[in-house]
Amino acid sequence: MSNLIINGLLQSRNPLLTFRRFRGKINIQRPRPPHYERARVLEVIKPYYKKPDFNAPCIDAERAKEMKSKLDNPYETIIAREARNWFEHSNLVAFVHVNSIKQEDMFKAQVALHRHNVSVKVYGKPIMRKAVADTRFEAILPLFEAKTAIIFSPEVQKIKQVLSVLKKTPQLVLMGGIVEGRLLSKNEFMAYATMPDITTVRAQFAAVLDSVGGKIVGDLQCHQSQLVNLLDAYAKTNSKPSEASPAGEKVDS
């Protein structure tokens, strides 16, 4: 029984038929033409691609740029006017690069600056381009390639408070600033914070001028004073012998 199963059922046999899809070898480089009806359908549904013009990507980019420049957003114009107003009426402006920061930490920094009457604004590059166009602040546009916050204050004396808040918030990196209409780098901005205020400097300058004036007056009167003292001393020495001679004559008599 086992031999029957092994020899009869489990023995492999070669198939009687061999199926072939094509009679010959398929030529990929020169395929056979399709059937007439199929060829008609393929010709109808064949896609048509427009031949691109010379330097077409650059031309399309220029056209898109022109169309974008022609479209004027009135809301951006209003915000740009507001930003320019901040620049015109602020004596202290600081540009801060905003790294990855939680909104809670950003809000705490804004509150700390608001306590010192300092405002924080964030504008995009298109708005800043409109705001500072044809003004003396046009040189700050390269600072807005990434997210940048602007700190405004009408008082220059708040520069120490601004640096103190930025020191406590490392995610805000100082890049530069504008002090009384003059653009300063980061080092110049920090050096300006160590300088005394204008009132103290004026008082020191007035004291220096007063001391210099007193020294000049003293130098001019020095020779006259010495001459007067010498003449006075000479007069006193000449008067002593004249007083002593009459007294001697009385004694002799």
PDB file of C-alpha atoms in Angstrom:
ATOM      1  CA  MET A   1       0.000   0.000   0.000  1.00  0.00           C
ATOM      2  CA  SER A   2       2.784   2.315   0.873  1.00  0.00           C
ATOM      3  CA  ASN A   3       4.560   1.532  -2.366  1.00  0.00           C
ATOM      4  CA  LEU A   4       1.396   2.327  -4.259  1.00  0.00           C
ATOM      5  CA  ILE A   5       1.046   5.666  -2.559  1.00  0.00           C
ATOM      6  CA  ILE A   6       4.689   6.557  -3.086  1.00  0.00           C
ATOM      7  CA  ASN A   7       4.877   5.392  -6.686  1.00  0.00           C
ATOM      8  CA  GLY A   8       1.386   6.350  -7.773  1.00  0.00           C
ATOM      9  CA  LEU A   9       0.459   9.508  -5.937  1.00  0.00           C
ATOM     10  CA  LEU A  10       3.633  11.159  -4.722  1.00  0.00           C
ATOM     11  CA  GLN A  11       5.728  10.568  -7.800  1.00  0.00           C
ATOM     12  CA  SER A  12       6.223  13.754  -9.809  1.00  0.00           C
ATOM     13  CA  ARG A  13       5.292  13.747 -13.449  1.00  0.00           C
ATOM     14  CA  ASN A  14       6.121  16.118 -16.261  1.00  0.00           C
ATOM     15  CA  PRO A  15       3.191  18.217 -17.556  1.00  0.00           C
ATOM     16  CA  LEU A  16       1.687  17.190 -20.819  1.00  0.00           C
ATOM     17  CA  LEU A  17       1.106  20.789 -22.019  1.00  0.00           C
ATOM     18  CA  THR A  18       3.415  23.835 -21.954  1.00  0.00           C
ATOM     19  CA  PHE A  19       1.764  27.252 -22.318  1.00  0.00           C
ATOM     20  CA  ARG A  20       3.598  30.080 -24.067  1.00  0.00           C
ATOM     21  CA  ARG A  21       2.235  33.592 -24.339  1.00  0.00           C
ATOM     22  CA  PHE A  22       4.247  34.587 -27.393  1.00  0.00           C
ATOM     23  CA  ARG A  23       5.611  32.472 -30.113  1.00  0.00           C
ATOM     24  CA  GLY A  24       8.849  34.357 -30.390  1.00  0.00           C
ATOM     25  CA  LYS A  25      11.102  36.463 -28.207  1.00  0.00           C
ATOM     26  CA  ILE A  26       9.798  39.887 -27.240  1.00  0.00           C
ATOM     27  CA  ASN A  27      11.733  42.737 -28.826  1.00  0.00           C
ATOM     28  CA  ILE A  28      11.619  45.718 -26.507  1.00  0.00           C
ATOM     29  CA  GLN A  29      13.456  48.095 -28.818  1.00  0.00           C
ATOM     30  CA  ARG A  30      11.243  47.315 -31.816  1.00  0.00           C
ATOM     31  CA  PRO A  31       7.883  46.181 -30.493  1.00  0.00           C
ATOM     32  CA  ARG A  32       5.255  44.781 -32.783  1.00  0.00           C
ATOM     33  CA  PRO A  33       2.678  47.312 -33.986  1.00  0.00           C
ATOM     34  CA  PRO A  34      -0.646  47.033 -32.147  1.00  0.00           C
ATOM     35  CA  HIS A  35      -3.907  46.054 -33.733  1.00  0.00           C
ATOM     36  CA  TYR A  36      -5.513  48.656 -35.970  1.00  0.00           C
ATOM     37  CA  GLU A  37      -8.386  49.425 -33.605  1.00  0.00           C
ATOM     38  CA  ARG A  38      -6.081  49.634 -30.636  1.00  0.00           C
ATOM     39  CA  ALA A  39      -3.706  51.855 -32.573  1.00  0.00           C
ATOM     40  CA  ARG A  40      -6.574  54.263 -33.308  1.00  0.00           C
ATOM     41  CA  VAL A  41      -7.530  54.434 -29.638  1.00  0.00           C
ATOM     42  CA  LEU A  42      -3.927  55.001 -28.553  1.00  0.00           C
ATOM     43  CA  GLU A  43      -3.539  57.792 -31.082  1.00  0.00           C
ATOM     44  CA  VAL A  44      -6.693  59.513 -29.831  1.00  0.00           C
ATOM     45  CA  ILE A  45      -5.739  59.381 -26.158  1.00  0.00           C
ATOM     46  CA  LYS A  46      -2.107  60.269 -26.770  1.00  0.00           C
ATOM     47  CA  PRO A  47      -1.223  63.296 -24.554  1.00  0.00           C
ATOM     48  CA  TYR A  48      -0.018  66.485 -26.148  1.00  0.00           C
ATOM     49  CA  TYR A  49       2.712  68.441 -24.364  1.00  0.00           C
ATOM     50  CA  LYS A  50       3.396  72.045 -25.242  1.00  0.00           C
ATOM     51  CA  LYS A  51       6.969  72.710 -26.159  1.00  0.00           C
ATOM     52  CA  PRO A  52       8.443  74.968 -23.472  1.00  0.00           C
ATOM     53  CA  ASP A  53       9.848  78.312 -24.453  1.00  0.00           C
ATOM     54  CA  PHE A  54      13.497  79.125 -24.119  1.00  0.00           C
ATOM     55  CA  ASN A  55      14.387  79.862 -20.476  1.00  0.00           C
ATOM     56  CA  ALA A  56      10.759  79.292 -19.503  1.00  0.00           C
ATOM     57  CA  PRO A  57      11.298  78.859 -15.706  1.00  0.00           C
ATOM     58  CA  CYS A  58      12.975  82.253 -15.417  1.00  0.00           C
ATOM     59  CA  ILE A  59      10.258  83.901 -17.497  1.00  0.00           C
ATOM     60  CA  ASP A  60       7.514  82.355 -15.363  1.00  0.00           C
ATOM     61  CA  ALA A  61       9.291  83.446 -12.187  1.00  0.00           C
ATOM     62  CA  GLU A  62       9.554  87.015 -13.467  1.00  0.00           C
ATOM     63  CA  ARG A  63       5.877  87.044 -14.407  1.00  0.00           C
ATOM     64  CA  ALA A  64       4.882  85.719 -10.986  1.00  0.00           C
ATOM     65  CA  LYS A  65       7.057  88.344  -9.318  1.00  0.00           C
ATOM     66  CA  GLU A  66       5.494  91.115 -11.387  1.00  0.00           C
ATOM     67  CA  MET A  67       1.992  89.915 -10.597  1.00  0.00           C
ATOM     68  CA  LYS A  68       2.819  89.725  -6.903  1.00  0.00           C
ATOM     69  CA  SER A  69       4.288  93.214  -6.921  1.00  0.00           C
ATOM     70  CA  LYS A  70       1.205  94.608  -8.638  1.00  0.00           C
ATOM     71  CA  LEU A  71      -1.123  93.179  -5.991  1.00  0.00           C
ATOM     72  CA  ASP A  72      -1.238  95.580  -3.060  1.00  0.00           C
ATOM     73  CA  ASN A  73      -2.686  94.339   0.201  1.00  0.00           C
ATOM     74  CA  PRO A  74      -4.340  97.261   2.018  1.00  0.00           C
ATOM     75  CA  TYR A  75      -4.029  95.540   5.393  1.00  0.00           C
ATOM     76  CA  GLU A  76      -0.255  95.215   4.955  1.00  0.00           C
ATOM     77  CA  THR A  77      -0.138  98.911   4.095  1.00  0.00           C
ATOM     78  CA  ILE A  78      -1.881  99.775   7.365  1.00  0.00           C
ATOM     79  CA  ILE A  79       0.466  97.578   9.418  1.00  0.00           C
ATOM     80  CA  ALA A  80       3.488  99.019   7.591  1.00  0.00           C
ATOM     81  CA  ARG A  81       2.314 102.536   8.415  1.00  0.00           C
ATOM     82  CA  GLU A  82       1.999 101.527  12.057  1.00  0.00           C
ATOM     83  CA  ALA A  83       5.520 100.046  12.059  1.00  0.00           C
ATOM     84  CA  ARG A  84       6.962 103.213  10.534  1.00  0.00           C
ATOM     85  CA  ASN A  85       5.202 105.254  13.200  1.00  0.00           C
ATOM     86  CA  TRP A  86       6.891 103.130  15.883  1.00  0.00           C
ATOM     87  CA  PHE A  87      10.287 103.753  14.309  1.00  0.00           C
ATOM     88  CA  GLU A  88       9.718 107.489  14.002  1.00  0.00           C
ATOM     89  CA  HIS A  89       8.583 108.004  17.615  1.00  0.00           C
ATOM     90  CA  SER A  90      10.972 105.645  19.431  1.00  0.00           C
ATOM     91  CA  ASN A  91      14.358 106.780  20.687  1.00  0.00           C
ATOM     92  CA  LEU A  92      15.374 103.219  21.548  1.00  0.00           C
ATOM     93  CA  VAL A  93      14.900 100.295  19.141  1.00  0.00           C
ATOM     94  CA  ALA A  94      16.379  96.813  19.616  1.00  0.00           C
ATOM     95  CA  PHE A  95      16.317  93.955  17.090  1.00  0.00           C
ATOM     96  CA  VAL A  96      16.041  90.491  18.634  1.00  0.00           C
ATOM     97  CA  HIS A  97      16.277  87.137  16.856  1.00  0.00           C
ATOM     98  CA  VAL A  98      13.587  84.781  18.169  1.00  0.00           C
ATOM     99  CA  ASN A  99      14.756  81.201  18.577  1.00  0.00           C
ATOM    100  CA  SER A 100      12.487  78.290  19.470  1.00  0.00           C
ATOM    101  CA  ILE A 101      10.616  79.515  22.549  1.00  0.00           C
ATOM    102  CA  LYS A 102       7.430  78.646  24.380  1.00  0.00           C
ATOM    103  CA  GLN A 103       4.639  81.161  24.136  1.00  0.00           C
ATOM    104  CA  GLU A 104       4.494  81.259  27.926  1.00  0.00           C
ATOM    105  CA  ASP A 105       8.150  82.337  28.152  1.00  0.00           C
ATOM    106  CA  MET A 106       7.619  84.889  25.397  1.00  0.00           C
ATOM    107  CA  PHE A 107       4.624  86.305  27.247  1.00  0.00           C
ATOM    108  CA  LYS A 108       6.654  86.610  30.458  1.00  0.00           C
ATOM    109  CA  ALA A 109       9.353  88.549  28.613  1.00  0.00           C
ATOM    110  CA  GLN A 110       6.746  90.863  27.083  1.00  0.00           C
ATOM    111  CA  VAL A 111       5.189  91.501  30.501  1.00  0.00           C
ATOM    112  CA  ALA A 112       8.598  92.248  32.038  1.00  0.00           C
ATOM    113  CA  LEU A 113       9.344  94.755  29.279  1.00  0.00           C
ATOM    114  CA  HIS A 114       5.867  96.279  29.435  1.00  0.00           C
ATOM    115  CA  ARG A 115       6.435  97.147  33.094  1.00  0.00           C
ATOM    116  CA  HIS A 116       9.193  99.508  31.939  1.00  0.00           C
ATOM    117  CA  ASN A 117       7.012 101.084  29.217  1.00  0.00           C
ATOM    118  CA  VAL A 118       8.705  99.009  26.502  1.00  0.00           C
ATOM    119  CA  SER A 119       6.735  97.417  23.638  1.00  0.00           C
ATOM    120  CA  VAL A 120       7.541  94.257  21.660  1.00  0.00           C
ATOM    121  CA  LYS A 121       6.385  93.885  18.042  1.00  0.00           C
ATOM    122  CA  VAL A 122       6.861  91.152  15.435  1.00  0.00           C
ATOM    123  CA  TYR A 123       6.542  91.988  11.728  1.00  0.00           C
ATOM    124  CA  GLY A 124       7.211  90.010   8.574  1.00  0.00           C
ATOM    125  CA  LYS A 125       9.688  90.960   5.881  1.00  0.00           C
ATOM    126  CA  PRO A 126       7.078  92.188   3.327  1.00  0.00           C
ATOM    127  CA  ILE A 127       5.621  94.564   5.902  1.00  0.00           C
ATOM    128  CA  MET A 128       9.046  95.802   6.966  1.00  0.00           C
ATOM    129  CA  ARG A 129       9.998  96.340   3.325  1.00  0.00           C
ATOM    130  CA  LYS A 130       7.021  98.670   2.964  1.00  0.00           C
ATOM    131  CA  ALA A 131       7.616 100.308   6.334  1.00  0.00           C
ATOM    132  CA  VAL A 132      11.265 101.286   5.870  1.00  0.00           C
ATOM    133  CA  ALA A 133      11.278 101.893   2.114  1.00  0.00           C
ATOM    134  CA  ASP A 134      12.974 105.194   1.215  1.00  0.00           C
ATOM    135  CA  THR A 135      13.805 105.947   4.858  1.00  0.00           C
ATOM    136  CA  ARG A 136      16.985 106.069   6.906  1.00  0.00           C
ATOM    137  CA  PHE A 137      16.037 102.690   8.418  1.00  0.00           C
ATOM    138  CA  GLU A 138      16.301 100.784   5.125  1.00  0.00           C
ATOM    139  CA  ALA A 139      19.602  99.187   6.193  1.00  0.00           C
ATOM    140  CA  ILE A 140      17.824  96.922   8.715  1.00  0.00           C
ATOM    141  CA  LEU A 141      16.061  94.773   6.092  1.00  0.00           C
ATOM    142  CA  PRO A 142      18.708  91.967   6.133  1.00  0.00           C
ATOM    143  CA  LEU A 143      17.852  91.364   9.800  1.00  0.00           C
ATOM    144  CA  PHE A 144      14.395  90.085   8.842  1.00  0.00           C
ATOM    145  CA  GLU A 145      15.418  86.992   6.887  1.00  0.00           C
ATOM    146  CA  ALA A 146      14.292  84.951   9.913  1.00  0.00           C
ATOM    147  CA  LYS A 147      11.791  85.605  12.691  1.00  0.00           C
ATOM    148  CA  THR A 148      12.782  88.865  14.351  1.00  0.00           C
ATOM    149  CA  ALA A 149      11.132  90.766  17.186  1.00  0.00           C
ATOM    150  CA  ILE A 150      11.488  94.527  17.589  1.00  0.00           C
ATOM    151  CA  ILE A 151      11.627  96.278  20.962  1.00  0.00           C
ATOM    152  CA  PHE A 152      10.496  99.916  21.035  1.00  0.00           C
ATOM    153  CA  SER A 153      10.887 102.450  23.827  1.00  0.00           C
ATOM    154  CA  PRO A 154      10.499 106.247  23.815  1.00  0.00           C
ATOM    155  CA  GLU A 155      13.166 106.584  26.530  1.00  0.00           C
ATOM    156  CA  VAL A 156      16.821 105.812  25.927  1.00  0.00           C
ATOM    157  CA  GLN A 157      17.380 105.246  29.652  1.00  0.00           C
ATOM    158  CA  LYS A 158      15.425 101.959  29.422  1.00  0.00           C
ATOM    159  CA  ILE A 159      18.321 100.268  27.654  1.00  0.00           C
ATOM    160  CA  LYS A 160      19.602  98.700  30.884  1.00  0.00           C
ATOM    161  CA  GLN A 161      16.191  97.217  31.671  1.00  0.00           C
ATOM    162  CA  VAL A 162      15.942  95.819  28.138  1.00  0.00           C
ATOM    163  CA  LEU A 163      19.329  94.110  28.406  1.00  0.00           C
ATOM    164  CA  SER A 164      18.405  92.748  31.826  1.00  0.00           C
ATOM    165  CA  VAL A 165      15.241  91.100  30.470  1.00  0.00           C
ATOM    166  CA  LEU A 166      17.084  89.707  27.435  1.00  0.00           C
ATOM    167  CA  LYS A 167      19.738  88.253  29.718  1.00  0.00           C
ATOM    168  CA  LYS A 168      17.034  86.330  31.582  1.00  0.00           C
ATOM    169  CA  THR A 169      15.557  85.060  28.285  1.00  0.00           C
ATOM    170  CA  PRO A 170      18.311  83.256  26.329  1.00  0.00           C
ATOM    171  CA  GLN A 171      15.916  82.386  23.481  1.00  0.00           C
ATOM    172  CA  LEU A 172      15.916  86.064  22.481  1.00  0.00           C
ATOM    173  CA  VAL A 173      19.257  86.952  20.892  1.00  0.00           C
ATOM    174  CA  LEU A 174      20.177  90.611  20.516  1.00  0.00           C
ATOM    175  CA  MET A 175      21.411  91.508  17.010  1.00  0.00           C
ATOM    176  CA  GLY A 176      21.638  95.297  17.145  1.00  0.00           C
ATOM    177  CA  GLY A 177      19.621  98.420  17.710  1.00  0.00           C
ATOM    178  CA  ILE A 178      18.910 102.036  16.932  1.00  0.00           C
ATOM    179  CA  VAL A 179      19.600 104.655  19.592  1.00  0.00           C
ATOM    180  CA  GLU A 180      18.470 108.217  18.890  1.00  0.00           C
ATOM    181  CA  GLY A 181      18.397 107.592  15.141  1.00  0.00           C
ATOM    182  CA  ARG A 182      21.817 105.926  14.954  1.00  0.00           C
ATOM    183  CA  LEU A 183      22.195 102.273  13.971  1.00  0.00           C
ATOM    184  CA  LEU A 184      24.389 100.346  16.426  1.00  0.00           C
ATOM    185  CA  SER A 185      25.801  96.842  16.392  1.00  0.00           C
ATOM    186  CA  LYS A 186      25.394  94.432  19.285  1.00  0.00           C
ATOM    187  CA  ASN A 187      28.685  95.399  20.942  1.00  0.00           C
ATOM    188  CA  GLU A 188      28.032  99.115  20.488  1.00  0.00           C
ATOM    189  CA  PHE A 189      24.521  98.696  21.859  1.00  0.00           C
ATOM    190  CA  MET A 190      25.817  96.956  24.992  1.00  0.00           C
ATOM    191  CA  ALA A 191      28.617  99.497  25.393  1.00  0.00           C
ATOM    192  CA  TYR A 192      26.076 102.313  25.212  1.00  0.00           C
ATOM    193  CA  ALA A 193      24.236 100.768  28.166  1.00  0.00           C
ATOM    194  CA  THR A 194      27.329 101.125  30.358  1.00  0.00           C
ATOM    195  CA  MET A 195      27.621 104.839  29.636  1.00  0.00           C
ATOM    196  CA  PRO A 196      26.021 107.379  32.018  1.00  0.00           C
ATOM    197  CA  ASP A 197      22.988 109.349  30.938  1.00  0.00           C
ATOM    198  CA  ILE A 198      23.242 112.657  29.110  1.00  0.00           C
ATOM    199  CA  THR A 199      22.439 114.742  32.207  1.00  0.00           C
ATOM    200  CA  THR A 200      25.313 113.244  34.183  1.00  0.00           C
ATOM    201  CA  VAL A 201      27.690 113.651  31.265  1.00  0.00           C
ATOM    202  CA  ARG A 202      26.712 117.292  30.871  1.00  0.00           C
ATOM    203  CA  ALA A 203      27.282 117.922  34.578  1.00  0.00           C
ATOM    204  CA  GLN A 204      30.701 116.273  34.385  1.00  0.00           C
ATOM    205  CA  PHE A 205      31.573 118.282  31.289  1.00  0.00           C
ATOM    206  CA  ALA A 206      30.488 121.518  32.966  1.00  0.00           C
ATOM    207  CA  ALA A 207      32.638 120.671  36.003  1.00  0.00           C
ATOM    208  CA  VAL A 208      35.626 120.013  33.743  1.00  0.00           C
ATOM    209  CA  LEU A 209      35.123 123.315  31.944  1.00  0.00           C
ATOM    210  CA  ASP A 210      34.788 125.135  35.263  1.00  0.00           C
ATOM    211  CA  SER A 211      37.967 123.581  36.607  1.00  0.00           C
ATOM    212  CA  VAL A 212      39.840 124.384  33.417  1.00  0.00           C
ATOM    213  CA  GLY A 213      38.627 127.977  33.514  1.00  0.00           C
ATOM    214  CA  GLY A 214      39.714 128.352  37.123  1.00  0.00           C
ATOM    215  CA  LYS A 215      43.113 126.898  36.281  1.00  0.00           C
ATOM    216  CA  ILE A 216      43.531 129.315  33.384  1.00  0.00           C
ATOM    217  CA  VAL A 217      42.623 132.279  35.599  1.00  0.00           C
ATOM    218  CA  GLY A 218      45.053 131.079  38.255  1.00  0.00           C
ATOM    219  CA  ASP A 219      47.837 130.688  35.697  1.00  0.00           C
ATOM    220  CA  LEU A 220      47.212 134.160  34.301  1.00  0.00           C
ATOM    221  CA  GLN A 221      47.239 135.756  37.769  1.00  0.00           C
ATOM    222  CA  CYS A 222      50.223 133.771  39.012  1.00  0.00           C
ATOM    223  CA  HIS A 223      52.922 136.137  37.731  1.00  0.00           C
ATOM    224  CA  GLN A 224      51.091 139.252  38.883  1.00  0.00           C
ATOM    225  CA  SER A 225      50.622 137.767  42.342  1.00  0.00           C
ATOM    226  CA  GLN A 226      54.290 136.845  42.584  1.00  0.00           C
ATOM    227  CA  LEU A 227      55.314 140.349  41.475  1.00  0.00           C
ATOM    228  CA  VAL A 228      53.036 141.970  44.050  1.00  0.00           C
ATOM    229  CA  ASN A 229      54.357 139.717  46.815  1.00  0.00           C
ATOM    230  CA  LEU A 230      57.958 140.471  45.889  1.00  0.00           C
ATOM    231  CA  LEU A 231      57.338 144.214  45.801  1.00  0.00           C
ATOM    232  CA  ASP A 232      55.554 144.040  49.135  1.00  0.00           C
ATOM    233  CA  ALA A 233      58.423 142.114  50.689  1.00  0.00           C
ATOM    234  CA  TYR A 234      60.956 144.558  49.218  1.00  0.00           C
ATOM    235  CA  ALA A 235      59.025 147.508  50.567  1.00  0.00           C
ATOM    236  CA  LYS A 236      58.935 145.995  54.028  1.00  0.00           C
ATOM    237  CA  THR A 237      62.694 145.338  54.043  1.00  0.00           C
ATOM    238  CA  ASN A 238      63.443 148.949  53.016  1.00  0.00           C
ATOM    239  CA  SER A 239      61.167 150.418  55.659  1.00  0.00           C
ATOM    240  CA  LYS A 240      62.888 148.647  58.593  1.00  0.00           C
ATOM    241  CA  PRO A 241      66.324 150.487  58.386  1.00  0.00           C
ATOM    242  CA  SER A 242      64.622 153.871  58.042  1.00  0.00           C
ATOM    243  CA  GLU A 243      62.658 153.237  61.213  1.00  0.00           C
ATOM    244  CA  ALA A 244      65.754 152.073  63.107  1.00  0.00           C
ATOM    245  CA  SER A 245      67.954 155.147  62.264  1.00  0.00           C
ATOM    246  CA  PRO A 246      65.866 157.866  64.030  1.00  0.00           C
ATOM    247  CA  ALA A 247      65.751 155.793  67.171  1.00  0.00           C
ATOM    248  CA  GLY A 248      69.580 155.563  67.225  1.00  0.00           C
ATOM    249  CA  GLU A 249      69.994 159.338  66.880  1.00  0.00           C
ATOM    250  CA  LYS A 250      67.808 159.996  69.912  1.00  0.00           C
ATOM    251  CA  VAL A 251      69.837 157.622  72.033  1.00  0.00           C
ATOM    252  CA  ASP A 252      73.118 159.336  71.087  1.00  0.00           C
ATOM    253  CA  SER A 253      71.810 162.775  71.933  1.00  0.00           C
TER     254      SER A 253
END
